[in-house]
Tab-separated table of C-alpha atoms and ligand atoms in Angstrom:
chain	number	residue	atom	x	y	z
A	1	MET	CA	14.981	-52.710	-155.652
A	2	ASP	CA	16.616	-49.639	-154.077
A	3	LEU	CA	19.880	-49.353	-155.844
A	4	TYR	CA	21.382	-47.328	-152.951
A	5	SER	CA	20.702	-49.706	-150.082
A	6	SER	CA	23.522	-51.892	-148.904
A	7	THR	CA	23.898	-55.096	-150.784
A	8	THR	CA	23.008	-58.428	-149.284
A	9	GLU	CA	24.478	-61.824	-150.024
A	10	SER	CA	22.155	-62.497	-152.984
A	11	ASP	CA	22.159	-58.946	-154.503
A	12	TYR	CA	23.575	-58.357	-157.983
A	13	VAL	CA	24.475	-54.779	-159.113
A	14	ARG	CA	25.003	-53.910	-162.802
A	15	ILE	CA	27.206	-50.956	-163.586
A	16	ASP	CA	27.371	-49.653	-167.102
A	17	ALA	CA	30.354	-47.542	-167.867
A	18	ASP	CA	31.080	-45.477	-170.920
A	19	LEU	CA	34.793	-46.086	-170.002
A	20	LEU	CA	36.102	-48.805	-167.768
A	21	ILE	CA	39.683	-48.529	-166.583
A	22	PRO	CA	40.637	-51.852	-165.139
A	23	GLY	CA	43.756	-50.738	-163.166
A	24	ARG	CA	46.043	-52.771	-165.319
A	25	GLY	CA	45.683	-53.360	-169.064
A	26	PRO	CA	43.838	-51.408	-171.778
A	27	PRO	CA	40.574	-49.515	-170.903
A	28	LEU	CA	37.219	-50.811	-172.373
A	29	LYS	CA	34.525	-48.533	-173.940
A	30	ASP	CA	30.850	-49.338	-173.271
A	31	ALA	CA	31.599	-51.875	-170.641
A	32	THR	CA	29.475	-53.550	-167.973
A	33	CYS	CA	30.627	-54.746	-164.559
A	34	ILE	CA	28.404	-57.017	-162.453
A	35	LEU	CA	28.904	-57.190	-158.701
A	36	GLN	CA	27.639	-59.977	-156.676
A	37	SER	CA	27.973	-59.457	-152.900
A	38	ARG	CA	31.609	-58.801	-152.150
A	39	SER	CA	33.176	-59.570	-155.484
A	40	ILE	CA	33.118	-58.972	-159.290
A	41	ALA	CA	30.980	-61.549	-161.034
A	42	HIS	CA	31.474	-60.350	-164.585
A	43	VAL	CA	33.279	-57.700	-166.522
A	44	GLY	CA	33.258	-57.144	-170.214
A	45	LEU	CA	31.762	-55.282	-173.223
A	46	ARG	CA	28.162	-54.311	-172.801
A	47	SER	CA	27.434	-55.806	-176.302
A	48	SER	CA	28.371	-59.251	-175.050
A	49	LEU	CA	26.666	-59.142	-171.665
A	50	PRO	CA	25.226	-62.594	-170.776
A	51	ASP	CA	21.388	-62.767	-170.870
A	52	GLU	CA	21.112	-63.474	-167.121
A	53	TYR	CA	22.426	-59.974	-166.369
A	54	THR	CA	20.528	-57.885	-168.918
A	55	SER	CA	17.444	-57.096	-166.749
A	56	LEU	CA	19.223	-56.162	-163.635
A	57	PRO	CA	18.797	-52.731	-162.074
A	58	THR	CA	21.529	-50.556	-163.599
A	59	ILE	CA	23.722	-47.717	-162.546
A	60	HIS	CA	25.295	-45.759	-165.447
A	61	THR	CA	28.491	-43.886	-165.075
A	62	PRO	CA	30.934	-42.055	-167.407
A	63	THR	CA	33.891	-43.918	-165.905
A	64	LEU	CA	34.444	-46.881	-163.673
A	65	LEU	CA	37.791	-47.833	-162.115
A	66	PRO	CA	39.227	-49.686	-159.110
A	67	GLY	CA	38.847	-48.094	-155.736
A	68	LEU	CA	42.068	-46.082	-155.209
A	69	TRP	CA	44.798	-46.917	-152.728
A	70	ASP	CA	46.885	-44.548	-150.694
A	71	THR	CA	49.946	-46.619	-149.817
A	72	HIS	CA	51.537	-44.168	-147.386
A	73	THR	CA	49.222	-42.543	-144.867
A	74	HIS	CA	49.022	-41.853	-141.191
A	75	TYR	CA	46.141	-41.522	-138.723
A	76	TYR	CA	47.770	-39.841	-135.665
A	77	GLY	CA	44.936	-37.349	-135.176
A	78	ALA	CA	47.422	-34.498	-134.606
A	79	ARG	CA	47.065	-30.904	-135.693
A	80	ARG	CA	50.717	-30.118	-135.982
A	81	LEU	CA	53.309	-31.786	-138.252
A	82	SER	CA	55.700	-33.125	-135.588
A	83	ILE	CA	56.319	-36.465	-133.938
A	84	ASP	CA	56.148	-34.635	-130.668
A	85	ALA	CA	52.549	-33.653	-131.510
A	86	PHE	CA	51.673	-37.326	-131.980
A	87	TYR	CA	52.863	-37.835	-128.348
A	88	ALA	CA	50.840	-34.896	-127.144
A	89	THR	CA	47.440	-35.783	-128.699
A	90	PRO	CA	45.422	-37.872	-126.355
A	91	PRO	CA	44.445	-41.223	-127.865
A	92	ALA	CA	40.550	-40.578	-127.605
A	93	LEU	CA	40.899	-37.253	-129.302
A	94	ALA	CA	43.068	-38.796	-132.016
A	95	GLY	CA	40.511	-41.544	-132.483
A	96	ALA	CA	37.578	-39.096	-132.745
A	97	ARG	CA	39.492	-37.066	-135.428
A	98	THR	CA	40.524	-40.256	-137.169
A	99	ALA	CA	36.930	-41.367	-137.570
A	100	ARG	CA	36.400	-38.114	-139.646
A	101	ASP	CA	39.593	-38.683	-141.543
A	102	LEU	CA	38.709	-42.265	-142.539
A	103	ALA	CA	35.395	-41.096	-143.880
A	104	ALA	CA	37.027	-38.297	-145.845
A	105	THR	CA	39.499	-40.794	-147.312
A	106	LEU	CA	36.713	-43.036	-148.478
A	107	ASN	CA	34.681	-40.152	-149.734
A	108	ALA	CA	37.635	-39.222	-151.959
A	109	GLY	CA	37.510	-42.638	-153.670
A	110	PHE	CA	40.230	-44.323	-151.620
A	111	THR	CA	38.925	-47.778	-150.586
A	112	SER	CA	42.289	-49.067	-149.185
A	113	VAL	CA	45.169	-47.472	-147.295
A	114	ARG	CA	48.494	-48.701	-146.072
A	115	GLU	CA	48.979	-46.927	-142.759
A	116	LEU	CA	52.643	-46.580	-142.055
A	117	GLY	CA	52.184	-45.684	-138.449
A	118	GLY	CA	49.157	-44.250	-136.606
A	119	TRP	CA	46.044	-45.309	-134.665
A	120	GLY	CA	44.286	-46.752	-137.664
A	121	HIS	CA	45.228	-50.300	-136.678
A	122	GLN	CA	43.049	-49.926	-133.542
A	123	ILE	CA	40.217	-48.126	-135.342
A	124	ALA	CA	40.115	-50.674	-138.126
A	125	GLU	CA	37.794	-52.883	-136.126
A	126	ALA	CA	35.252	-50.105	-135.891
A	127	VAL	CA	35.366	-49.752	-139.706
A	128	SER	CA	34.991	-53.513	-140.241
A	129	GLU	CA	32.082	-53.892	-137.841
A	130	GLY	CA	30.386	-50.949	-139.448
A	131	SER	CA	30.396	-48.508	-136.477
A	132	ILE	CA	32.088	-45.950	-138.711
A	133	VAL	CA	32.877	-45.870	-142.395
A	134	GLY	CA	36.425	-45.874	-143.891
A	135	PRO	CA	38.770	-47.656	-146.317
A	136	ARG	CA	40.346	-51.006	-145.570
A	137	ILE	CA	43.304	-50.392	-143.409
A	138	TYR	CA	46.557	-52.283	-143.756
A	139	SER	CA	48.642	-50.984	-140.971
A	140	ALA	CA	52.287	-51.158	-139.958
A	141	VAL	CA	51.105	-50.168	-136.438
A	142	SER	CA	54.214	-48.316	-135.133
A	143	PRO	CA	57.065	-47.156	-137.336
A	144	VAL	CA	60.279	-48.875	-136.131
A	145	SER	CA	62.949	-46.220	-135.360
A	146	MET	CA	66.327	-46.038	-133.646
A	147	THR	CA	66.611	-43.881	-130.606
A	148	ALA	CA	67.222	-40.366	-131.894
A	149	GLY	CA	65.846	-41.446	-135.238
A	150	HIS	CA	62.881	-40.277	-137.357
A	151	GLY	CA	60.283	-42.088	-135.196
A	152	ASP	CA	61.587	-40.579	-131.928
A	153	ALA	CA	59.904	-37.606	-130.345
A	154	HIS	CA	63.044	-35.651	-129.640
A	155	GLY	CA	61.545	-33.094	-127.305
A	156	ILE	CA	59.920	-35.584	-124.901
A	157	PRO	CA	61.998	-37.090	-122.112
A	158	LEU	CA	62.755	-40.702	-123.015
A	159	PRO	CA	61.093	-42.346	-119.884
A	160	ALA	CA	57.887	-40.527	-120.561
A	161	LEU	CA	57.925	-41.488	-124.299
A	162	ARG	CA	58.697	-45.063	-123.508
A	163	GLY	CA	55.828	-45.110	-121.068
A	164	ALA	CA	53.393	-43.847	-123.703
A	165	ILE	CA	54.646	-46.405	-126.143
A	166	GLU	CA	54.148	-49.112	-123.586
A	167	HIS	CA	50.530	-47.853	-123.273
A	168	GLY	CA	49.978	-48.027	-127.022
A	169	LEU	CA	51.279	-44.825	-128.571
A	170	PRO	CA	52.096	-46.000	-132.166
A	171	LEU	CA	55.815	-45.146	-132.116
A	172	HIS	CA	58.559	-47.561	-131.405
A	173	LEU	CA	62.245	-47.204	-130.510
A	174	CYS	CA	64.803	-50.058	-130.756
A	175	ASP	CA	68.527	-50.396	-130.830
A	176	GLY	CA	70.716	-53.334	-131.587
A	177	ILE	CA	69.918	-56.484	-133.633
A	178	PRO	CA	68.006	-58.475	-130.871
A	179	ASP	CA	65.956	-55.400	-130.072
A	180	CYS	CA	65.126	-54.877	-133.829
A	181	THR	CA	63.943	-58.556	-134.140
A	182	LYS	CA	61.797	-58.024	-131.060
A	183	ALA	CA	60.385	-54.753	-132.409
A	184	VAL	CA	59.066	-56.669	-135.473
A	185	ARG	CA	57.505	-59.317	-133.345
A	186	GLN	CA	55.800	-56.629	-131.215
A	187	GLN	CA	54.170	-55.086	-134.250
A	188	LEU	CA	53.015	-58.489	-135.408
A	189	ARG	CA	51.471	-59.009	-131.945
A	190	ARG	CA	49.393	-55.839	-132.508
A	191	GLY	CA	48.234	-56.958	-135.894
A	192	ALA	CA	50.663	-55.313	-138.383
A	193	SER	CA	50.073	-56.177	-142.026
A	194	LEU	CA	53.511	-54.906	-142.866
A	195	ILE	CA	56.546	-53.474	-141.153
A	196	LYS	CA	57.756	-49.814	-141.451
A	197	VAL	CA	61.322	-49.025	-140.689
A	198	CYS	CA	62.938	-45.545	-140.618
A	199	ALA	CA	66.187	-46.025	-142.565
A	200	SER	CA	67.057	-42.301	-142.628
A	201	GLY	CA	66.276	-39.123	-140.782
A	202	GLY	CA	63.050	-37.193	-141.637
A	203	CYS	CA	61.352	-33.900	-141.521
A	204	THR	CA	58.506	-34.267	-138.916
A	205	SER	CA	61.186	-35.209	-136.388
A	206	GLN	CA	63.278	-32.395	-134.950
A	207	LEU	CA	67.037	-33.160	-134.557
A	208	ASP	CA	67.872	-35.770	-137.112
A	209	ASP	CA	69.205	-35.258	-140.650
A	210	PRO	CA	67.195	-36.680	-143.639
A	211	GLU	CA	70.447	-37.511	-145.401
A	212	HIS	CA	71.828	-39.721	-142.638
A	213	GLN	CA	71.367	-43.439	-142.719
A	214	HIS	CA	69.511	-44.751	-139.663
A	215	PHE	CA	70.095	-48.189	-138.242
A	216	SER	CA	73.135	-50.227	-139.157
A	217	ASP	CA	73.033	-52.624	-142.158
A	218	GLY	CA	72.749	-55.515	-139.657
A	219	GLU	CA	69.806	-53.970	-137.818
A	220	LEU	CA	67.974	-53.383	-141.090
A	221	GLN	CA	68.608	-56.988	-142.186
A	222	ALA	CA	67.304	-58.277	-138.857
A	223	VAL	CA	64.080	-56.267	-139.351
A	224	VAL	CA	63.565	-57.638	-142.884
A	225	GLU	CA	64.369	-61.204	-141.990
A	226	GLU	CA	62.028	-61.284	-139.075
A	227	ALA	CA	59.309	-59.748	-141.204
A	228	ALA	CA	59.796	-62.169	-143.944
A	229	ARG	CA	59.357	-65.133	-141.649
A	230	SER	CA	55.828	-63.906	-141.230
A	231	ASP	CA	55.279	-63.042	-144.895
A	232	ARG	CA	55.361	-59.288	-144.165
A	233	ILE	CA	57.220	-56.845	-146.399
A	234	VAL	CA	59.143	-53.963	-145.071
A	235	ALA	CA	58.549	-50.434	-146.062
A	236	ALA	CA	61.580	-48.222	-145.568
A	237	HIS	CA	61.282	-44.442	-144.907
A	238	CYS	CA	64.340	-42.994	-146.551
A	239	HIS	CA	65.286	-39.661	-147.992
A	240	GLY	CA	69.182	-39.828	-148.187
A	241	LYS	CA	71.080	-42.046	-150.559
A	242	ALA	CA	72.875	-44.004	-147.851
A	243	GLY	CA	69.554	-45.031	-146.308
A	244	ILE	CA	68.089	-45.977	-149.693
A	245	ILE	CA	71.007	-48.207	-150.573
A	246	ALA	CA	71.157	-49.871	-147.156
A	247	ALA	CA	67.310	-50.476	-147.120
A	248	LEU	CA	67.444	-52.012	-150.626
A	249	ARG	CA	70.425	-54.252	-149.814
A	250	ALA	CA	68.652	-55.446	-146.699
A	251	GLY	CA	65.598	-56.359	-148.766
A	252	CYS	CA	62.996	-53.708	-148.026
A	253	LYS	CA	60.211	-53.861	-150.557
A	254	THR	CA	59.110	-50.252	-150.801
A	255	ILE	CA	61.165	-47.079	-150.595
A	256	GLU	CA	59.239	-44.226	-149.152
A	257	HIS	CA	60.080	-40.641	-150.368
A	258	GLY	CA	63.377	-41.556	-152.124
A	259	THR	CA	64.294	-37.855	-152.082
A	260	TYR	CA	68.020	-38.166	-152.901
A	261	MET	CA	67.706	-41.137	-155.296
A	262	ASP	CA	70.274	-41.328	-158.108
A	263	ASP	CA	71.161	-43.693	-160.832
A	264	GLU	CA	72.778	-46.197	-158.533
A	265	CYS	CA	69.702	-46.311	-156.339
A	266	MET	CA	67.414	-46.765	-159.353
A	267	HIS	CA	69.549	-49.591	-160.735
A	268	LEU	CA	69.317	-51.422	-157.375
A	269	MET	CA	65.596	-50.735	-157.190
A	270	ARG	CA	65.035	-52.365	-160.590
A	271	GLU	CA	67.337	-55.204	-159.717
A	272	LYS	CA	65.534	-55.890	-156.435
A	273	GLY	CA	62.096	-55.341	-157.771
A	274	ALA	CA	61.425	-52.644	-155.161
A	275	ILE	CA	58.659	-50.159	-155.495
A	276	LEU	CA	59.122	-46.337	-155.004
A	277	ILE	CA	56.383	-44.461	-153.104
A	278	ALA	CA	57.464	-40.816	-153.694
A	279	THR	CA	54.831	-39.113	-151.468
A	280	ARG	CA	54.939	-35.863	-153.534
A	281	THR	CA	51.830	-34.623	-151.565
A	282	PHE	CA	54.033	-34.514	-148.486
A	283	PHE	CA	56.244	-31.815	-150.153
A	284	GLU	CA	53.578	-29.981	-152.185
A	285	ALA	CA	51.020	-29.702	-149.379
A	286	GLY	CA	53.590	-29.467	-146.639
A	287	LEU	CA	55.178	-26.284	-148.154
A	288	LYS	CA	51.759	-24.656	-148.008
A	289	VAL	CA	51.286	-25.064	-144.250
A	290	ARG	CA	54.449	-23.491	-142.772
A	291	GLU	CA	52.676	-22.472	-139.609
A	292	LEU	CA	52.079	-26.145	-138.757
A	293	TRP	CA	55.707	-27.137	-138.712
A	294	SER	CA	58.496	-26.110	-136.437
A	295	PRO	CA	61.013	-23.817	-138.281
A	296	GLU	CA	63.657	-26.541	-138.036
A	297	SER	CA	61.373	-29.127	-139.667
A	298	TYR	CA	60.120	-26.714	-142.430
A	299	ALA	CA	63.717	-26.054	-143.446
A	300	LYS	CA	64.258	-29.817	-143.829
A	301	LEU	CA	61.284	-29.975	-146.047
A	302	GLU	CA	61.890	-26.775	-148.123
A	303	GLY	CA	65.548	-27.586	-148.792
A	304	PRO	CA	65.270	-30.850	-150.752
A	305	ALA	CA	61.777	-30.190	-152.201
A	306	ALA	CA	63.105	-29.477	-155.718
A	307	THR	CA	65.645	-32.354	-155.486
A	308	HIS	CA	62.757	-34.709	-154.572
A	309	LYS	CA	60.789	-33.539	-157.618
A	310	GLU	CA	63.783	-34.214	-159.932
A	311	ALA	CA	64.343	-37.657	-158.393
A	312	TYR	CA	60.667	-38.597	-158.847
A	313	ALA	CA	60.786	-37.549	-162.526
A	314	MET	CA	63.970	-39.498	-162.986
A	315	ALA	CA	62.481	-42.629	-161.502
A	316	VAL	CA	59.523	-42.357	-163.832
A	317	ARG	CA	61.780	-42.009	-166.889
A	318	GLY	CA	64.001	-44.702	-165.560
A	319	GLY	CA	61.361	-47.439	-165.367
A	320	VAL	CA	61.252	-47.811	-161.626
A	321	LYS	CA	58.063	-49.447	-160.377
A	322	ILE	CA	55.994	-46.859	-158.627
A	323	ALA	CA	52.912	-46.878	-156.393
A	324	LEU	CA	51.131	-43.813	-155.035
A	325	GLY	CA	51.054	-42.628	-151.458
A	326	THR	CA	50.594	-39.229	-149.966
A	327	ASP	CA	51.933	-39.134	-146.430
A	328	LEU	CA	48.812	-37.311	-145.281
A	329	GLY	CA	47.857	-36.006	-142.835
A	330	LEU	CA	46.628	-33.672	-140.155
A	331	GLY	CA	43.838	-34.980	-137.933
A	332	GLY	CA	40.189	-34.109	-138.180
A	333	VAL	CA	40.697	-30.854	-140.094
A	334	VAL	CA	37.471	-29.072	-140.995
A	335	SER	CA	36.607	-25.488	-141.157
A	336	ASP	CA	38.144	-24.573	-137.734
A	337	CYS	CA	41.622	-25.126	-139.185
A	338	PRO	CA	41.431	-23.788	-142.776
A	339	VAL	CA	45.126	-23.521	-143.180
A	340	GLY	CA	45.456	-27.305	-142.700
A	341	ILE	CA	42.900	-28.390	-145.217
A	342	VAL	CA	45.530	-28.937	-147.988
A	343	PHE	CA	47.274	-31.409	-145.754
A	344	SER	CA	44.167	-33.242	-144.513
A	345	HIS	CA	42.749	-36.638	-145.376
A	346	GLY	CA	40.452	-36.432	-148.327
A	347	SER	CA	42.877	-34.564	-150.574
A	348	ASN	CA	44.715	-37.866	-151.368
A	349	GLY	CA	43.644	-37.749	-155.087
A	350	LYS	CA	46.057	-34.886	-155.833
A	351	GLU	CA	48.896	-37.438	-155.743
A	352	LEU	CA	47.685	-38.641	-159.095
A	353	VAL	CA	48.081	-35.104	-160.524
A	354	TYR	CA	51.608	-34.959	-159.148
A	355	ALA	CA	52.395	-38.297	-160.727
A	356	VAL	CA	51.435	-37.013	-164.057
A	357	GLU	CA	53.499	-33.914	-163.486
A	358	ALA	CA	56.424	-36.284	-162.791
A	359	GLY	CA	56.030	-37.762	-166.248
A	360	MET	CA	53.479	-40.655	-166.006
A	361	SER	CA	50.610	-40.978	-168.402
A	362	PRO	CA	47.117	-40.689	-166.727
A	363	MET	CA	46.848	-44.435	-167.228
A	364	GLU	CA	50.112	-45.109	-165.574
A	365	ALA	CA	49.146	-42.895	-162.610
A	366	ILE	CA	45.983	-44.789	-162.212
A	367	GLU	CA	47.825	-48.093	-162.296
A	368	ALA	CA	50.306	-46.810	-159.672
A	369	ALA	CA	47.230	-45.914	-157.494
A	370	THR	CA	45.478	-49.217	-157.942
A	371	ALA	CA	47.171	-52.467	-159.324
A	372	ASN	CA	50.756	-51.507	-158.287
A	373	ALA	CA	49.512	-50.126	-154.976
A	374	ALA	CA	47.931	-53.365	-153.824
A	375	GLU	CA	51.269	-55.116	-154.604
A	376	THR	CA	53.060	-52.981	-151.969
A	377	LEU	CA	51.762	-55.413	-149.347
A	378	GLY	CA	53.797	-58.305	-150.956
A	379	PRO	CA	52.295	-61.392	-152.616
A	380	LYS	CA	51.101	-63.085	-149.371
A	381	MET	CA	49.310	-60.145	-147.758
A	382	ALA	CA	47.852	-58.264	-150.797
A	383	PRO	CA	44.141	-58.681	-151.206
A	384	LYS	CA	42.436	-59.042	-154.591
A	385	SER	CA	41.969	-55.354	-154.912
A	386	GLY	CA	43.153	-52.639	-157.291
A	387	GLN	CA	41.947	-54.251	-160.503
A	388	VAL	CA	38.514	-54.740	-162.060
A	389	LYS	CA	38.810	-58.494	-162.731
A	390	LEU	CA	36.489	-61.444	-162.503
A	391	GLY	CA	36.503	-62.816	-158.931
A	392	TRP	CA	38.337	-59.838	-157.437
A	393	ASP	CA	37.027	-57.783	-154.533
A	394	ALA	CA	34.298	-55.308	-155.485
A	395	ASP	CA	36.391	-52.167	-154.596
A	396	LEU	CA	35.208	-49.746	-157.251
A	397	ILE	CA	34.611	-46.080	-157.859
A	398	ALA	CA	32.532	-44.304	-160.465
A	399	VAL	CA	33.610	-40.776	-161.557
A	400	LYS	CA	32.148	-37.966	-163.494
A	401	GLY	CA	34.213	-37.300	-166.661
A	402	ASN	CA	37.255	-39.006	-168.130
A	403	PRO	CA	40.462	-39.060	-166.033
A	404	LEU	CA	42.491	-40.301	-169.023
A	405	THR	CA	42.009	-36.828	-170.642
A	406	ASP	CA	41.967	-34.892	-167.288
A	407	ILE	CA	43.625	-36.608	-164.347
A	408	GLY	CA	42.491	-33.683	-162.138
A	409	ILE	CA	39.074	-35.235	-161.987
A	410	LEU	CA	40.360	-37.741	-159.525
A	411	ALA	CA	41.744	-34.908	-157.249
A	412	GLU	CA	38.323	-33.677	-156.146
A	413	ALA	CA	36.027	-35.895	-154.066
A	414	GLU	CA	32.991	-34.305	-155.561
A	415	ASN	CA	33.803	-35.884	-158.870
A	416	VAL	CA	33.650	-39.377	-157.264
A	417	SER	CA	29.950	-40.170	-157.650
A	418	HIS	CA	29.919	-43.760	-156.265
A	419	VAL	CA	32.193	-45.758	-153.972
A	420	TRP	CA	32.023	-49.499	-153.374
A	421	GLY	CA	34.216	-51.105	-150.767
A	422	VAL	CA	34.198	-54.972	-150.844
A	423	GLY	CA	30.778	-54.725	-152.568
A	424	ARG	CA	29.185	-52.419	-150.067
A	425	LEU	CA	27.950	-49.058	-151.587
A	426	TYR	CA	29.199	-46.217	-149.397
A	427	LYS	CA	28.617	-43.248	-151.706
A	428	ALA	CA	26.041	-42.477	-154.340
A	429	PRO	CA	24.278	-39.288	-155.472
A	430	GLN	CA	21.216	-40.099	-153.331
A	431	MET	CA	23.263	-40.691	-150.188
A	432	LYS	CA	24.982	-38.244	-147.898
A	433	ASP	CA	28.727	-37.910	-148.541
A	434	CYS	CA	30.788	-40.418	-146.478
A	435	ALA	CA	32.469	-37.435	-144.828
A	436	VAL	CA	29.305	-35.660	-143.623
B	1	ZN	ZN1	55.041	-41.034	-143.571
């Protein structure tokens, strides 16, 4: 049998790992995992492997762990970090760049993403039918923003922007409670797995202030209530404290960025069981690509970068539940745009390094990028992914070396030797990289 061909229904694959990190719970030394078709058929110590599996062709790896998740990403295919650039990028160009970006994401060991706005929801069909390779995409479709909010393209005349939105540009403006309810229904109609709401200003938008709350309390409640009726959670973009508190009180499940979080916010997060997605990559990588921002946006990023770092460390110390997301990235960046490479899809793994810098152990960082990450979709929408468990989806990666002693191993795609997505082998030493 050729180990590196795609699996078929009846195929079994045996993976022996010196170290198996299950995503949640203690690691196992000298473990074996058996895949059958799309799911995990057995996991345990090699010494107690059932006889029926002992003669299977075997892949050996230093470390096996669940496929990683990026719970905050965007596939807008734009080459500048501005909402206006999303408007200005033709959809076909964005799609072509996104095909490359999805492959790069998978190549880096990320088998699932939550897309919090972007074209990924349209391209997901090409991934699932096998036309292109990529992670599983759980998309919010369009971020829901108020007029003049973070999801508005402030430099574009409103009639032109509304026209582009009508024709599918993944942005959305709404104002007032009935309009917010309708906005959620419109995202559901286009296949949203979750809803993303902009509860404060942001950096990639021009004229708004990240410390201001966006949407009234009533509008935020309307978004959450409408989403909940369809078992969707709401992810809230928020930097400032007012937006964080309002989003949590309204019932948003995940807080994106959390830049100005304080003790009161952390208390409310724990009380509500909300999950923080700090997106440290957005700041770390964003500060390295000054030429790709407008001066106004760069100032909005640079100003609170240190505050964000402190808030993230405080949340780790304070026991807030955390999942990892990056807020990447630029579209289709290859050698023609060398400055953008640090902000491009495929560099997702650096978020684990930043998590450890914020105070997590490597085990905690991996749990935040796997088991916790799948839970950011809520109990009704989360797949059985992010843990190496009997009967769960065969989303797995094999890596060279031990990320528990050097988390930086997960930051480089070249250290990821194998990638399985729902049982299909996408990457192995004998195969071309997914991103080639
Ligand atoms: Zn984002």
